[in-house]
Amino acid sequence: MIRIAIQAKGRLSEESLELLKEAGIQVDDTKRKFLSQSRSFPAELLFLRDDDIPQAVALGVADIGIVGYNEVLEREQDVEIVDRLGFGPCRISLAVPKTVDYPGLEWFNGKRIATSYPNILGKFLKEKGIDAKISVITGSVEIAPTVGMSDAIFDIVSSGGTLVSNGLKEVEKIVFSEAVVISGRNPDAEKVKVWEQIKFRINAVRDSRNMKYLLMNVPNDRIDEAIAILPAMRSPTILPLAQSGWSSMHSVVAEDVLWDKIELLKEIGAEGILVLS
Ligand code: ATP
Ligand code: MG
């Protein structure tokens, strides 16, 4: 039985649950408890605040965790990043009131910076030789300059809308984050095997999310050209049609090039093109 820690409630919880569900690890989340066992896979989910996930994994309370890279960096726990998941993208940035004529990092000397990420900020300032005072606030960091608690902030930014609506501007992007999978340093062999199985499923789900299944009819004398347009995972499947001179061609195509490929296929005479998810 492998125990996976995920965020109980917040920006990463739904996508974490959804990803596990698509990988065949379902829990009954209508009555979500602190700890839920999956019916479909030898795993249980531990629902925690994201702040506590790195520590839970470092202590072995959970075998793996899904959490923002920002929290992994800040908590400084002894865990290993085993995979990057791509969702929950954001950055941690320094922001100043929009009226400041910002000359560069030296502006921060002697200033007070409010943040929920004192460890990351402390290291960064030390590395750059900036002498600023860090005030730790756990919520609503973006209002600190307006109410006179600080001169600047170091906080999470995704679209930047929150900064703008608080009269701030982003001046330095320090850390880029996304949801990651973490594990303890010395997991036992049995757990590693289960994790490899989950990882295989997650990758398959992730790959298939970006792929489409394409079917079409192609005149037999244009098949070579069609294959050149559509290099599939191995190669496309070709089936003869009842009508002579034509074949049905099936392939898997990456979503971002799908429509360009379809244009090329139409030009060589492909007909009856269907796109399936
Ligand atoms: P918890 O109650 O679990 O402590 P929280 O309030 O600390 O939750 P959320 O706001 O739910 O955290 O954010 C969880 C994670 O989502 C962040 O740590 C970060 O990795 C990611 N994230 C992505 N975009 C944003 C954003 N605009 N603001 C905050 N977090 C974001
Ligand atoms: Mg938190």
Coordinates of C-alpha atoms and ligand atoms in Angstrom, one line a residue, residues 7-12 48-51 68-71 88-90 117 156-159 177, ligand 1:
Q7 CA -3.5 19.2 -1.1
A8 CA -6.8 18.9 0.7
K9 CA -8.4 22.1 -0.6
G10 CA -6.9 24.7 -2.9
R11 CA -5.5 25.4 -6.3
L12 CA -3.8 22.0 -6.7
L48 CA -3.1 17.9 3.9
R49 CA -2.4 21.6 3.7
D50 CA 0.1 22.2 1.0
D51 CA 2.6 23.6 3.6
G68 CA 3.9 23.1 -5.7
Y69 CA 7.7 23.3 -6.3
N70 CA 7.6 26.7 -4.4
E71 CA 6.6 24.8 -1.2
G88 CA -0.3 25.0 -11.2
P89 CA 2.3 27.1 -13.1
C90 CA 3.3 30.3 -11.3
Y117 CA 8.5 32.6 1.5
I156 CA 3.3 34.2 -6.0
V157 CA 2.3 35.6 -9.4
S158 CA 0.4 33.8 -12.1
S159 CA -1.5 36.2 -14.3
S177 CA 7.0 26.7 -10.1
Ligands
ATP1 P1 -3.3 25.4 1.9 O1 -4.6 25.7 2.5 O2 -3.3 24.0 1.4 O3 -2.2 25.9 2.7 P2 -2.7 27.7 0.1 O4 -3.6 28.8 0.3 O5 -1.3 27.7 0.8 O6 -3.4 26.3 0.5 P3 -3.2 27.7 -2.8 O7 -3.5 29.1 -2.9 O8 -4.3 26.7 -2.8 O9 -2.3 27.5 -1.4 O10 -2.1 27.3 -3.8 C1 -1.5 26.1 -3.9 C2 -0.4 26.1 -4.9 O11 -0.8 26.5 -6.2 C3 0.7 27.2 -4.6 O12 1.7 26.7 -3.6 C4 1.4 27.3 -6.0 O13 2.3 26.2 -6.2 C5 0.2 27.1 -6.9 N1 -0.3 28.3 -7.6 C6 -0.5 28.5 -8.9 N2 -1.0 29.7 -9.2 C7 -1.1 30.4 -8.0 C8 -1.5 31.7 -7.7 N3 -1.9 32.6 -8.6 N4 -1.5 32.0 -6.4 C9 -1.2 31.1 -5.4 N5 -0.7 29.8 -5.7 C10 -0.7 29.5 -7.0

